[in-house]
Amino acid sequence: MFFKGLLGTLPLLTLLRSASGDLLREIEDALKNATDCSSCHALLVPLQTLAHLGDDAFVDTFVSVCDDFGLEDPDVCQGIFAKDGPILAHDLRRISATGQTATKFCDAVFGLCNPPPVNAFAVPFPKAAPANPKAFKSTGKLPFQVIHISDVHIDRFYTLDSEANCTKPICCRNFADETGPPTEPAGPNGNSHCDSPVTLADSMLEAAQRIGSTAKFTLFTGDVVEHTSWLVTKTEVTNDLEAFNAEMASKLKAPVYPAIGNHDSVPSNAFPRNTTITSMDVQWVFDTQSAGWARWIGATAALQEGHTSGSYSAVVPGLNLRIISVNTQYWYKQNFWVYDSNIQQPDPNGLLAFTVQELQAAEDAGQRAFIIGHIPMGKEDLLNDQSNYYDQITQRYKNTISAQFFGHSHKDQFEIAYSDYSNQTASTATSIAFIAPALTPTSGNPAFKIYDVDPDTFEIMDARVYITNISAPNFQSSPPQWEFYYSARATYGPLVTPPLPADAPLDAAFWHNLTEVFAVNGTAFQMFNTFISRGGDVQACDDSCKAATICDMRALRAENNCDNPTPGFMFKRGETEAHISVSESDACEGKGIAHILKALVNRVSLSLISMRVPATACLDTS
Ligand SMILES: *[C@@H]1O[C@H](CO)[C@@H](O)[C@H](O)[C@H]1NC(C)=O
Ligand SMILES: *[C@@H]1O[C@H](CO)[C@@H](O)[C@H](O)[C@H]1NC(C)=O
Ligand SMILES: *[C@@H]1O[C@H](CO)[C@@H](O)[C@H](O)[C@H]1NC(C)=O
Ligand SMILES: *[C@@H]1O[C@H](CO)[C@@H](O)[C@H](O)[C@H]1NC(C)=O
Ligand SMILES: *[C@@H]1O[C@H](CO)[C@@H](O)[C@H](O)[C@H]1NC(C)=O
Ligand SMILES: *[C@@H]1O[C@H](CO)[C@@H](O)[C@H](O)[C@H]1NC(C)=O
Ligand SMILES: *[C@@H]1O[C@H](CO)[C@@H](O)[C@H](O)[C@H]1NC(C)=O
C-alpha cells in the first residue's frame, strides 16, 4: 500500500484533520492510474473532494504523501506544501475537473497533459502598423555599453563551512536536521549545489562596474531570492529585495532598469491575478520595488510599477530609447494562481494591453524600445496562449523593438521571433531576445553580459560574456576573479555567410543565419553548447538534442519550441529520485511543488508499469 505509512503511523488528530481512509484510497487509486491526460483529469475529482475539506486537510495529506514516498526531506515537504498547497486547493475548489483549465493544471502541476491548443485571441491595437515605418539609421557613432545581469539568487543565510553536499534542493546552510561534520564544506565564494553568497554577488557587481565602467545603464532581469522556496517568508523576501537594490545602488554608478522574477515573491512563482480575491496578494512586492527602483527609473515609472503589477516603462534620459519592463509571471505555467477559473483570461492584469500602450507611445514618439522581463517568451514554462498574444505584439511593433532581454533559464541563450513561424528565414526573422546567464553557480559558471549598442538604432552590435570560474583553483580566494569569456561578434560573426560586415548589427536576421550555421557545423554548435553554461557543467548534446536546441532558438513563441516533454514520461525508467535529471523548468522554478508532484505520479506509475517508453533523448540541454 502506497499510503501505508500515512494510514498506519499518522496521529489520529492529523488523520481527522486530513482526509478519511476512503478518500485516501480513492486518491491512491487515481494516482496509480494517473499516467496520461485523461487519467489526470480523473485524479482531480478526488483531489477536489480533498480540497473541499479545507486547506489544512489538503496540505496535511500531501505532506504525508511527500514524506511517505521520501520525495524530499521532511522539512522541505512540509514547507513546500504549506506554502503552495492552499493555492492548488483554491484552484481545485473553483474549476471543473474536465475543462481546459484542468488540462492546463494537469500540464503544469503533474506534467500529465500537453498544453491545449492556443485559444484564438486578437490583441487589440490602437493603430495599424505605419505604412512607412520610421527608419532608424546608424551614423556610425561609437556604441555605448549596457550591462545585463540576471538570476542572482543571493542566499543571505549562506554559511561558510556548512554542508555543500546536502539532501535538499539547495545546500550551504546550517539546516537543523544536518548533523556531523560536512562531507564537503562550503567555501567563502560559492558552490554549484548552492545559491550565491553575498561575496559572490558583490564581486560580480564590482567586476561589472570595473569592466563596464562606461555603461549607460544596467538591465537586471530578475530573481533576487534564493531557491529555498520551502522556507522563504514575506519578511525575508522583502529584506532580500531591499538589500540587493541597495547593493546595486552602491556598486553600480549608472542607473539600473530591473524586472521582477518568479522568485521575487512568496510563495515563489505566486502572483494572484486581480480577478482573484485572496489575502495572499503580492502588492507588497510591487511596493517594495517601486520604492527601491525609483532612484533609477524615476518617480513616474516607479508609480506605474506600483499600479501595473510590477511593470513599468521609462525613457532613458538623453537617449531616444524607451525601456519597457514587463512582469512576465502572469504568463508563467508555475504561477498556480492562473488556474482558478474555468474562464480563460487572455490578458491577466492587463499586462499585454500595458505593453501595447507603451510600444504605441514609443512608436508615436519615434523612439526605439527595449523590452525586458524575466521569463523568455519562447520557453516551455510559458503559457502558450499568452506567449502567442505577446508574439502578436512583437510582430506589430517589430520596427520599434530593437531587442528584448530576459533571464530565468540560467543559460546564455537567444530566441528569435518570426513573422511566419512556418517559414523561418533571415527575411522573416523579426525580433531577437537575448537571454542572460545566471549569477547563481547552480547551473554553470557565474556570468554577466555587456552589450555594445548603436546610439542611433539601439541595435546590439556585440554581446560579451564575463565569468568567474568556480572550478579554478583560486576561486575560493578573495575576491573571486572575473574574466572575459567570449564575444558573440568575434566568435560568431565570421561563421555566417557572408561574414558579418563590421557595421552590421547582431539582429534577428544575423542570429537566424547563425542557427543555419549551427545546423550544419557541429563544431560551432558544440561551442554554443559549451557557452550555454559558461564552460561549467557542460551537458552532452547529441543530434536530436541539437535539433531541439536549434528549434528552441527559433521560437520566441512558446507553441513553436521543441521542449514539451512527453506527458507522463518525465524520468527515465529505473532512475531514482537522486538521479533524475533536472529539467530546465526545474532549474528555473527551483524544484518546487510541481517537481515533487511530477515525481510522485512518476514514482507511483513507475512502480506499477515495468515497460515504458523512455524519455525522449533531450528534453532540454541543462
Ligand atoms: C483506473 O483505470 C481503470 C482502467 O482504465 C479503470 O477501470 C478504473 O476505474 C480506474 N480507477 C480510477 C480510480 O480511476
Ligand atoms: C555526498 O554525500 C553522500 C552521502 O549523503 C556521500 O555518499 C558522498 O560521498 C558525498 N560526496 C562528497 C563529494 O563528499
Ligand atoms: C484587472 O486589471 C485590468 C487591467 O488594469 C482592469 O481592466 C480590470 O478592471 C481589473 N480587474 C479587477 C477585477 O480589478
Ligand atoms: C518564405 O519567406 C520568404 C522571405 O520573406 C519568401 O520569399 C518566401 O516566398 C516564403 N515562402 C513561403 C513558402 O511562404
Ligand atoms: C575553469 O577552471 C578549470 C580548472 O582550472 C579548467 O579546467 C576549466 O577549463 C576552466 N573553465 C573555463 C570556462 O575557463
Ligand atoms: C543571412 O544569410 C543570407 C543568405 O542566406 C544573406 O543573404 C543575408 O545577408 C544574411 N543576413 C545577415 C544579417 O547576415
Ligand atoms: C565550423 O565552425 C568552426 C568554429 O566553431 C570554424 O572554425 C570552422 O571553420 C567552421 N567550419 C566550416 C566548414 O565553416
XYZ file of C-alpha atoms and ligand atoms in Angstrom:
720
model
C 0.000 0.000 0.000
C 1.448 3.281 -1.017
C -0.309 5.045 1.767
C 0.502 2.503 4.448
C 2.812 4.862 6.259
C 0.201 7.501 6.135
C -2.636 5.352 7.366
C -0.515 3.409 9.826
C 1.500 6.000 11.586
C -0.261 9.326 11.479
C -1.562 10.584 14.801
C -5.336 10.420 14.989
C -5.652 14.169 15.193
C -3.868 14.679 11.900
C -5.945 11.984 10.247
C -9.148 13.628 11.342
C -7.947 16.934 10.024
C -6.870 15.363 6.754
C -8.711 13.026 4.512
C -10.625 9.959 5.606
C -9.360 6.483 4.761
C -11.869 6.046 1.938
C -10.904 9.272 0.290
C -7.223 8.432 0.668
C -7.784 5.090 -1.042
C -9.651 6.840 -3.820
C -6.772 9.252 -4.290
C -4.313 6.390 -4.151
C -6.195 4.517 -6.896
C -6.433 7.616 -9.016
C -2.727 8.284 -8.548
C -1.902 4.753 -9.641
C -3.981 5.353 -12.736
C -2.563 8.782 -13.444
C -0.369 8.096 -16.430
C -1.831 10.393 -19.065
C -4.001 13.426 -19.517
C -7.427 11.831 -19.165
C -6.426 9.921 -16.041
C -5.050 13.167 -14.638
C -8.484 14.732 -15.118
C -9.910 11.720 -13.226
C -7.388 12.271 -10.434
C -8.620 15.829 -9.963
C -12.053 14.576 -8.844
C -10.952 13.055 -5.509
C -8.441 15.875 -5.115
C -11.330 18.325 -5.352
C -13.113 16.417 -2.581
C -9.955 16.729 -0.528
C -9.672 20.452 -1.288
C -13.268 20.946 -0.138
C -12.286 19.503 3.262
C -10.151 22.605 3.634
C -6.613 23.833 3.125
C -5.322 22.084 6.252
C -6.600 18.676 5.152
C -5.174 19.219 1.689
C -1.778 20.323 2.959
C -1.512 17.635 5.645
C -2.386 14.886 3.194
C 0.211 15.957 0.661
C 2.863 16.496 3.301
C 2.252 12.905 4.440
C 2.391 11.578 0.885
C 5.585 13.540 0.215
C 7.102 12.077 3.385
C 5.841 8.554 2.665
C 7.499 8.500 -0.695
C 10.576 10.259 0.601
C 10.188 12.742 -2.232
C 12.085 15.405 -0.293
C 13.400 15.877 3.234
C 10.550 16.274 5.774
C 11.195 20.000 6.278
C 11.066 20.554 2.503
C 7.840 18.525 2.136
C 6.257 20.473 4.970
C 7.386 23.890 3.785
C 6.537 23.471 0.111
C 3.036 22.094 0.651
C 2.232 24.516 3.446
C 3.048 27.386 1.082
C 1.738 26.167 -2.269
C -0.888 23.640 -1.177
C -3.525 26.279 -0.356
C -3.207 27.740 -3.882
C -3.713 24.332 -5.506
C -6.660 23.642 -3.176
C -8.126 27.050 -4.051
C -7.861 26.191 -7.765
C -9.417 22.769 -7.348
C -12.390 24.198 -5.465
C -13.077 26.600 -8.320
C -12.590 24.720 -11.562
C -14.225 21.857 -13.370
C -12.151 18.670 -13.371
C -12.842 18.192 -17.053
C -12.348 21.653 -18.513
C -9.463 23.338 -20.257
C -8.172 24.972 -17.100
C -7.932 21.490 -15.594
C -5.868 20.408 -18.605
C -3.522 23.337 -18.057
C -3.395 22.474 -14.352
C -2.513 18.849 -15.181
C 0.235 20.062 -17.506
C 1.779 22.477 -15.001
C 1.319 20.544 -11.778
C 1.596 16.882 -12.750
C 3.201 17.020 -16.193
C 0.499 14.666 -17.466
C -1.226 16.768 -20.151
C 0.092 18.576 -23.167
C -0.842 22.231 -23.249
C -4.177 22.695 -25.037
C -4.139 24.396 -28.450
C -3.875 28.170 -28.334
C -7.209 29.942 -27.769
C -7.590 32.391 -30.612
C -7.430 35.974 -29.393
C -6.587 39.042 -31.458
C -4.671 41.544 -29.352
C -6.293 44.942 -29.873
C -4.002 47.632 -31.262
C -4.810 51.345 -31.124
C -3.317 51.948 -34.578
C -2.389 49.815 -37.545
C 1.315 49.474 -38.275
C 2.518 52.527 -40.188
C 2.844 52.034 -43.943
C 6.208 53.769 -43.900
C 7.758 52.963 -40.540
C 10.483 55.239 -39.255
C 13.887 54.087 -40.460
C 16.468 54.018 -37.678
C 19.781 54.639 -39.443
C 23.182 54.333 -37.896
C 25.507 57.277 -38.424
C 28.414 55.143 -37.327
C 28.813 56.666 -33.867
C 30.718 54.677 -31.285
C 28.443 52.228 -29.498
C 27.615 52.651 -25.822
C 27.668 49.844 -23.270
C 24.863 48.178 -21.340
C 25.397 45.620 -18.567
C 22.960 42.702 -18.268
C 22.752 40.692 -15.040
C 20.182 38.095 -14.063
C 19.131 35.411 -11.616
C 21.432 36.418 -8.809
C 19.584 34.187 -6.283
C 21.536 35.505 -3.318
C 21.376 33.305 -0.239
C 21.896 35.616 2.707
C 21.938 32.583 5.019
C 24.809 31.007 3.098
C 27.155 29.685 5.754
C 30.885 29.153 5.411
C 31.905 25.528 6.138
C 28.313 24.269 6.176
C 27.412 21.115 4.178
C 27.579 21.758 0.440
C 26.673 18.140 -0.390
C 23.262 18.005 1.227
C 19.975 16.253 0.512
C 17.908 19.403 -0.069
C 17.267 21.364 -3.248
C 19.828 23.977 -2.122
C 22.747 23.489 0.275
C 25.372 25.551 2.138
C 23.265 26.452 5.135
C 23.136 25.159 8.661
C 19.928 23.166 8.303
C 18.584 21.920 11.618
C 18.493 18.266 10.554
C 22.097 18.165 9.362
C 24.435 16.725 11.942
C 28.071 15.738 11.906
C 30.948 17.310 10.066
C 30.238 18.342 6.449
C 31.471 15.949 3.730
C 32.065 18.989 1.544
C 32.454 22.263 3.457
C 31.061 25.349 1.733
C 33.793 27.752 0.640
C 33.539 31.511 1.011
C 32.612 32.295 -2.601
C 30.059 29.670 -3.562
C 29.400 26.104 -4.640
C 27.497 24.505 -7.508
C 24.954 22.979 -5.075
C 24.231 26.327 -3.512
C 22.898 29.743 -4.351
C 25.137 32.804 -4.408
C 26.786 34.017 -1.236
C 26.821 37.802 -0.830
C 30.576 37.795 -1.515
C 29.957 36.377 -4.999
C 27.202 38.888 -5.786
C 29.331 41.789 -4.560
C 32.282 40.634 -6.632
C 30.098 40.473 -9.740
C 28.727 43.979 -9.235
C 32.271 45.269 -8.700
C 33.520 43.454 -11.805
C 30.567 44.716 -13.856
C 31.297 48.274 -12.735
C 35.026 47.907 -13.438
C 34.669 46.224 -16.838
C 31.558 48.152 -17.790
C 32.710 51.467 -16.346
C 31.391 53.336 -19.391
C 27.992 51.599 -19.333
C 24.986 53.912 -19.677
C 22.805 51.556 -17.651
C 22.358 48.022 -16.343
C 19.487 45.667 -17.108
C 18.604 43.295 -14.279
C 16.112 40.672 -15.407
C 15.026 39.419 -12.006
C 15.253 36.641 -9.419
C 16.896 38.132 -6.378
C 15.768 35.480 -3.916
C 17.426 32.113 -3.311
C 15.832 28.727 -4.095
C 14.838 27.767 -0.537
C 11.204 28.043 -1.590
C 10.129 25.864 1.332
C 11.447 28.432 3.823
C 11.092 31.924 2.397
C 8.828 34.385 4.156
C 7.494 37.784 3.227
C 9.882 39.388 5.728
C 12.871 37.610 4.250
C 11.951 38.334 0.636
C 11.297 42.000 1.387
C 14.699 42.189 3.052
C 16.343 40.357 0.121
C 14.825 42.713 -2.448
C 15.777 45.812 -0.465
C 19.294 44.571 0.237
C 20.051 43.816 -3.411
C 18.622 47.157 -4.528
C 20.963 48.830 -2.034
C 23.937 46.767 -3.204
C 23.305 47.585 -6.862
C 22.914 51.257 -5.948
C 26.163 51.321 -4.032
C 28.273 49.405 -6.539
C 26.897 50.418 -9.957
C 27.337 54.056 -10.945
C 24.841 54.120 -13.829
C 21.089 53.524 -13.420
C 19.609 50.034 -13.244
C 16.438 49.025 -15.096
C 15.135 45.945 -13.253
C 12.359 43.444 -13.818
C 10.530 41.209 -11.365
C 11.363 37.489 -11.314
C 9.261 34.494 -10.343
C 11.297 34.031 -7.169
C 10.747 37.594 -6.003
C 7.513 36.717 -4.216
C 6.081 34.430 -1.519
C 5.342 31.671 -2.210
C 7.789 31.599 -5.140
C 6.023 31.955 -8.505
C 2.768 33.039 -6.868
C 1.263 36.190 -8.360
C -2.544 36.167 -7.996
C -4.482 37.748 -10.839
C -6.545 40.797 -9.986
C -9.713 38.753 -10.617
C -8.822 36.569 -7.625
C -9.874 37.692 -4.188
C -7.241 36.477 -1.746
C -5.352 37.598 1.312
C -2.196 36.382 -0.437
C -1.876 39.307 -2.810
C 1.634 40.486 -3.701
C 1.170 44.231 -3.891
C 3.884 44.365 -1.206
C 6.392 43.103 -3.814
C 5.441 45.885 -6.200
C 5.511 48.488 -3.407
C 8.937 47.312 -2.220
C 10.352 47.532 -5.728
C 8.590 50.784 -6.511
C 10.382 52.335 -3.527
C 13.666 50.589 -4.307
C 13.751 51.307 -8.039
C 12.588 54.942 -8.061
C 16.199 56.149 -7.767
C 16.898 54.671 -11.212
C 13.657 54.556 -13.154
C 12.250 57.861 -11.856
C 9.172 58.716 -9.816
C 6.661 58.353 -12.661
C 7.814 54.881 -13.687
C 8.033 53.845 -10.035
C 4.420 54.899 -9.520
C 3.443 52.998 -12.650
C 5.290 49.898 -11.392
C 3.251 50.005 -8.202
C -0.008 50.275 -10.151
C 0.712 47.906 -13.037
C 1.503 44.649 -11.252
C 5.239 45.327 -11.274
C 5.563 46.549 -14.876
C 6.740 49.991 -15.956
C 8.195 51.912 -18.851
C 10.812 54.656 -18.795
C 12.645 56.666 -21.429
C 16.394 56.576 -20.769
C 17.468 60.173 -20.075
C 19.338 61.588 -23.061
C 18.516 58.664 -25.345
C 15.772 58.061 -27.856
C 15.136 54.742 -26.137
C 12.226 53.501 -24.065
C 12.715 50.565 -21.728
C 9.571 48.558 -21.103
C 9.842 46.219 -18.118
C 7.156 43.534 -18.066
C 6.283 41.302 -15.123
C 6.072 38.017 -17.050
C 4.838 35.940 -14.123
C 1.131 36.139 -15.037
C 2.038 34.207 -18.183
C 4.027 31.575 -16.267
C 2.796 27.986 -16.014
C 4.150 27.593 -12.492
C 2.160 30.554 -11.201
C -0.654 28.352 -9.906
C -2.974 31.289 -9.339
C -3.730 31.325 -13.072
C -5.680 28.046 -12.788
C -8.504 29.270 -10.563
C -11.215 29.898 -13.139
C -12.864 27.972 -15.946
C -12.982 31.195 -17.908
C -9.845 31.790 -19.938
C -8.487 35.262 -19.251
C -6.424 36.315 -22.268
C -4.813 39.302 -20.598
C -4.387 38.854 -16.833
C -3.995 42.223 -15.094
C -3.907 43.980 -18.451
C -0.179 43.482 -18.969
C -0.479 42.769 -22.684
C -2.510 45.962 -23.020
C 0.156 47.757 -20.982
C 2.880 46.512 -23.348
C 0.861 47.656 -26.379
C 0.242 51.066 -24.800
C 3.938 51.645 -24.102
C 5.070 50.420 -27.522
C 2.484 52.668 -29.167
C 3.824 55.583 -27.121
C 7.331 54.744 -28.325
C 6.183 54.460 -31.944
C 4.289 57.762 -31.726
C 7.382 59.465 -30.272
C 9.716 57.937 -32.856
C 11.599 56.086 -30.111
C 13.090 52.646 -30.141
C 12.291 50.232 -27.354
C 13.995 47.523 -25.331
C 11.624 45.062 -23.723
C 12.951 43.475 -20.561
C 11.366 40.755 -18.477
C 12.221 37.657 -16.525
C 10.884 34.645 -18.434
C 11.847 34.351 -22.113
C 8.695 34.343 -24.221
C 9.516 31.120 -26.061
C 10.119 28.820 -23.124
C 8.222 25.632 -22.379
C 7.195 27.015 -18.978
C 5.376 29.962 -20.511
C 1.654 29.577 -21.223
C 1.139 29.093 -24.956
C -1.863 31.426 -25.017
C -0.111 34.458 -23.564
C 3.083 33.733 -25.476
C 1.083 33.743 -28.714
C -0.634 37.018 -27.819
C 2.704 38.534 -26.846
C 4.097 37.454 -30.211
C 1.323 39.378 -31.947
C 2.617 42.464 -30.128
C 6.192 41.696 -31.150
C 5.110 41.413 -34.798
C 3.047 44.596 -34.715
C 5.851 46.660 -33.153
C 8.815 44.906 -34.745
C 10.074 48.193 -36.147
C 10.027 49.828 -32.706
C 11.517 46.998 -30.648
C 15.260 46.834 -31.256
C 15.863 43.935 -28.873
C 14.376 42.021 -25.954
C 16.152 40.861 -22.798
C 15.281 38.043 -20.421
C 16.807 35.682 -17.834
C 15.208 32.792 -15.901
C 16.745 29.838 -17.746
C 20.127 30.484 -16.091
C 21.599 29.904 -19.552
C 23.332 32.006 -22.140
C 20.793 31.712 -24.946
C 18.838 33.613 -27.566
C 15.394 33.288 -29.128
C 14.193 34.603 -32.484
C 10.685 35.745 -33.420
C 9.424 35.279 -36.994
C 6.643 36.907 -38.936
C 5.954 33.394 -40.250
C 6.999 30.569 -37.947
C 6.354 28.025 -40.679
C 8.805 29.807 -42.963
C 11.794 30.623 -40.811
C 14.319 32.597 -42.820
C 16.584 35.588 -42.315
C 13.910 37.723 -44.011
C 11.059 36.541 -41.791
C 13.145 36.901 -38.579
C 11.614 39.945 -36.904
C 12.887 40.212 -33.340
C 15.734 38.958 -31.206
C 15.705 38.156 -27.496
C 18.954 37.959 -25.552
C 18.881 35.669 -22.524
C 21.409 36.403 -19.804
C 23.182 33.626 -17.929
C 22.765 33.491 -14.153
C 24.987 34.579 -11.322
C 23.959 31.629 -9.174
C 26.504 28.832 -9.620
C 23.869 26.076 -9.683
C 23.866 25.834 -13.471
C 27.364 26.615 -14.685
C 29.861 29.363 -14.109
C 28.503 32.659 -12.751
C 28.312 35.213 -15.549
C 27.074 38.558 -16.800
C 26.897 40.183 -20.220
C 27.934 43.539 -21.612
C 26.369 44.736 -24.859
C 27.610 47.323 -27.317
C 24.612 49.331 -28.501
C 24.428 51.624 -31.524
C 23.270 55.035 -30.194
C 21.199 55.792 -33.313
C 19.467 52.481 -33.939
C 19.760 50.893 -30.471
C 20.633 47.665 -32.255
C 23.012 45.331 -30.434
C 26.471 45.394 -32.005
C 28.143 42.919 -29.657
C 27.393 40.820 -26.590
C 30.378 39.905 -24.418
C 30.152 37.420 -21.576
C 32.285 37.604 -18.426
C 32.580 34.762 -15.965
C 34.170 33.639 -12.768
C 35.327 30.027 -12.916
C 34.048 28.085 -9.919
C 36.378 25.175 -10.767
C 39.504 27.309 -10.900
C 41.962 26.553 -8.095
C 41.869 30.167 -6.912
C 38.058 30.528 -6.948
C 37.725 30.483 -3.186
C 40.464 33.054 -2.742
C 39.309 36.565 -2.116
C 37.727 38.093 -4.097
C 36.693 35.757 -6.961
C 38.326 36.753 -10.242
C 36.147 37.712 -13.203
C 37.422 37.208 -16.739
C 36.371 37.817 -20.313
C 34.783 34.656 -21.739
C 33.738 35.363 -25.334
C 32.403 37.982 -27.717
C 29.376 36.994 -29.792
C 30.501 39.215 -32.653
C 34.094 37.990 -32.719
C 33.101 34.352 -32.307
C 30.006 34.081 -34.457
C 30.351 36.967 -36.925
C 32.878 35.207 -39.186
C 30.860 31.958 -39.244
C 27.872 33.249 -41.211
C 27.893 33.642 -44.995
C 28.711 36.305 -45.957
C 30.754 37.075 -42.825
C 29.034 39.754 -40.733
C 30.133 43.180 -42.037
C 31.828 45.409 -39.458
C 28.922 47.859 -39.321
C 26.103 45.291 -39.258
C 24.177 44.670 -36.026
C 23.564 41.364 -34.248
C 19.928 41.482 -35.299
C 17.324 38.771 -35.721
C 18.417 38.025 -39.315
C 22.010 37.535 -38.185
C 21.010 35.173 -35.374
C 18.797 33.251 -37.773
C 21.725 32.823 -40.141
C 23.791 31.627 -37.197
C 21.223 28.920 -36.459
C 21.711 27.779 -40.063
C 25.441 27.517 -39.349
C 24.793 25.549 -36.153
C 22.604 23.140 -38.102
C 25.485 22.143 -40.410
C 28.607 22.885 -38.361
C 28.871 20.579 -35.338
C 31.971 22.333 -34.037
C 30.225 25.684 -33.991
C 27.154 24.191 -32.330
C 29.197 22.445 -29.634
C 30.893 25.752 -28.898
C 27.456 27.306 -28.335
C 26.524 24.315 -26.181
C 29.593 24.942 -24.023
C 28.835 28.665 -23.788
C 25.271 27.922 -22.567
C 26.622 27.037 -19.128
C 29.800 29.127 -19.486
C 32.063 26.084 -19.730
C 30.964 24.693 -16.365
C 28.627 21.729 -16.004
C 28.562 21.245 -19.792
C 25.904 18.747 -20.884
C 26.480 16.491 -23.853
C 24.107 17.329 -26.699
C 23.631 14.714 -29.399
C 21.920 15.158 -32.763
C 18.340 15.072 -31.514
C 19.249 17.385 -28.641
C 20.884 19.689 -31.168
C 17.772 19.688 -33.354
C 15.606 20.573 -30.343
C 18.044 23.268 -29.237
C 18.048 24.914 -32.660
C 14.261 24.638 -32.787
C 14.153 26.462 -29.444
C 16.435 29.230 -30.719
C 13.868 29.799 -33.459
C 10.987 30.136 -31.051
C 10.261 33.381 -29.256
C 6.721 31.951 -29.262
C 6.238 29.050 -26.860
C 3.977 26.942 -29.082
C 6.892 26.666 -31.532
C 9.570 25.373 -29.167
C 10.535 21.704 -29.109
C 10.778 21.396 -25.340
C 7.466 19.836 -24.482
C 8.313 16.707 -22.560
C 6.134 13.736 -23.439
C 3.468 13.820 -20.759
C 3.958 11.222 -18.089
C 7.450 10.341 -19.225
C 9.402 12.809 -17.195
C 12.007 10.445 -15.911
C 13.951 7.677 -17.481
C 12.883 4.271 -16.310
C 14.955 2.993 -13.419
C 16.148 6.404 -12.378
C 15.933 7.046 -8.696
C 14.985 10.398 -7.313
C 18.580 11.402 -6.746
C 19.444 10.758 -10.366
C 16.516 12.374 -12.041
C 17.980 14.917 -14.375
C 16.888 18.419 -13.573
C 14.789 19.796 -16.389
C 15.163 23.380 -17.498
C 11.946 24.432 -15.821
C 13.047 22.765 -12.595
C 16.249 24.790 -12.720
C 14.176 27.939 -13.050
C 11.461 27.005 -10.607
C 13.838 25.534 -8.096
C 12.323 22.063 -7.587
C 9.076 23.384 -6.245
C 5.761 21.701 -5.700
C 5.351 20.684 -9.351
C 8.696 18.917 -9.265
C 7.514 16.940 -6.243
C 4.098 16.108 -7.703
C 5.572 15.101 -11.045
C 7.964 12.863 -9.154
C 5.021 11.461 -7.209
C 2.942 10.438 -10.224
C 6.027 9.055 -11.878
C 7.053 7.166 -8.781
C 3.645 5.611 -8.402
C 3.356 4.628 -12.026
C 6.999 3.578 -12.371
C 6.492 1.096 -9.587
C 3.477 -0.322 -11.391
C 4.453 -0.313 -15.014
C 7.572 -2.181 -15.874
C 7.893 -1.237 -19.518
C 7.505 2.335 -20.568
C 8.629 4.414 -23.452
C 11.884 6.018 -22.334
C 12.115 9.753 -22.043
C 12.839 11.494 -25.302
C 16.530 11.902 -25.800
C 16.733 15.537 -24.936
C 14.036 17.343 -23.056
C 16.490 20.140 -22.568
C 20.191 20.718 -22.502
C 20.506 21.744 -18.895
C -8.311 3.125 -13.223
O -8.276 2.715 -14.578
C -9.018 1.528 -14.785
C -8.761 1.102 -16.218
O -8.775 2.172 -17.094
C -10.477 1.807 -14.502
O -11.219 0.627 -14.686
C -10.632 2.265 -13.091
O -11.973 2.661 -12.840
C -9.717 3.457 -12.826
N -9.770 3.796 -11.427
C -9.858 5.052 -11.011
C -9.868 5.248 -9.538
O -9.921 5.998 -11.766
C 27.961 13.408 -0.517
O 27.199 12.789 0.459
C 26.914 11.427 0.205
C 26.048 10.905 1.320
O 24.981 11.753 1.550
C 28.204 10.643 0.106
O 27.912 9.325 -0.281
C 29.119 11.285 -0.925
O 30.372 10.631 -0.907
C 29.317 12.734 -0.617
N 30.077 13.360 -1.677
C 31.191 14.029 -1.436
C 31.842 14.669 -2.623
O 31.662 14.139 -0.343
C -7.709 43.990 -13.556
O -6.802 44.790 -14.281
C -7.298 45.194 -15.537
C -6.203 45.957 -16.231
O -5.727 47.001 -15.461
C -8.535 46.047 -15.380
O -9.024 46.412 -16.648
C -9.562 45.259 -14.634
O -10.654 46.073 -14.374
C -9.021 44.747 -13.320
N -9.995 43.837 -12.729
C -10.317 43.883 -11.457
C -11.320 42.889 -11.004
O -9.791 44.666 -10.676
C 9.230 32.472 -47.059
O 9.699 33.775 -46.815
C 10.457 34.319 -47.874
C 11.040 35.635 -47.402
O 10.054 36.507 -46.960
C 9.564 34.474 -49.105
O 10.311 34.970 -50.154
C 9.005 33.105 -49.457
O 8.081 33.241 -50.502
C 8.306 32.493 -48.267
N 7.944 31.129 -48.579
C 6.766 30.631 -48.283
C 6.537 29.210 -48.639
O 5.904 31.295 -47.723
C 37.874 26.551 -15.192
O 38.980 26.056 -14.482
C 39.201 24.677 -14.671
C 40.297 24.240 -13.723
O 41.413 25.044 -13.888
C 39.556 24.444 -16.124
O 39.747 23.069 -16.362
C 38.416 24.958 -16.991
O 38.762 24.861 -18.341
C 38.106 26.400 -16.678
N 36.897 26.776 -17.383
C 36.807 27.876 -18.109
C 35.499 28.134 -18.750
O 37.728 28.637 -18.250
C 21.689 35.887 -43.969
O 22.001 34.950 -44.959
C 21.559 35.323 -46.254
C 21.959 34.214 -47.202
O 21.377 33.039 -46.796
C 22.206 36.603 -46.677
O 21.678 36.991 -47.911
C 21.936 37.677 -45.671
O 22.682 38.822 -45.978
C 22.339 37.206 -44.280
N 21.930 38.198 -43.323
C 22.694 38.536 -42.287
C 22.174 39.630 -41.415
O 23.760 38.012 -42.035
C 32.766 25.474 -38.155
O 32.891 26.296 -37.011
C 34.223 26.433 -36.549
C 34.161 27.299 -35.313
O 33.487 26.652 -34.296
C 35.089 27.072 -37.587
O 36.418 27.138 -37.148
C 35.021 26.258 -38.885
O 35.710 26.952 -39.894
C 33.583 26.059 -39.300
N 33.533 25.140 -40.423
C 33.025 25.475 -41.592
C 33.036 24.428 -42.619
O 32.576 26.592 -41.800
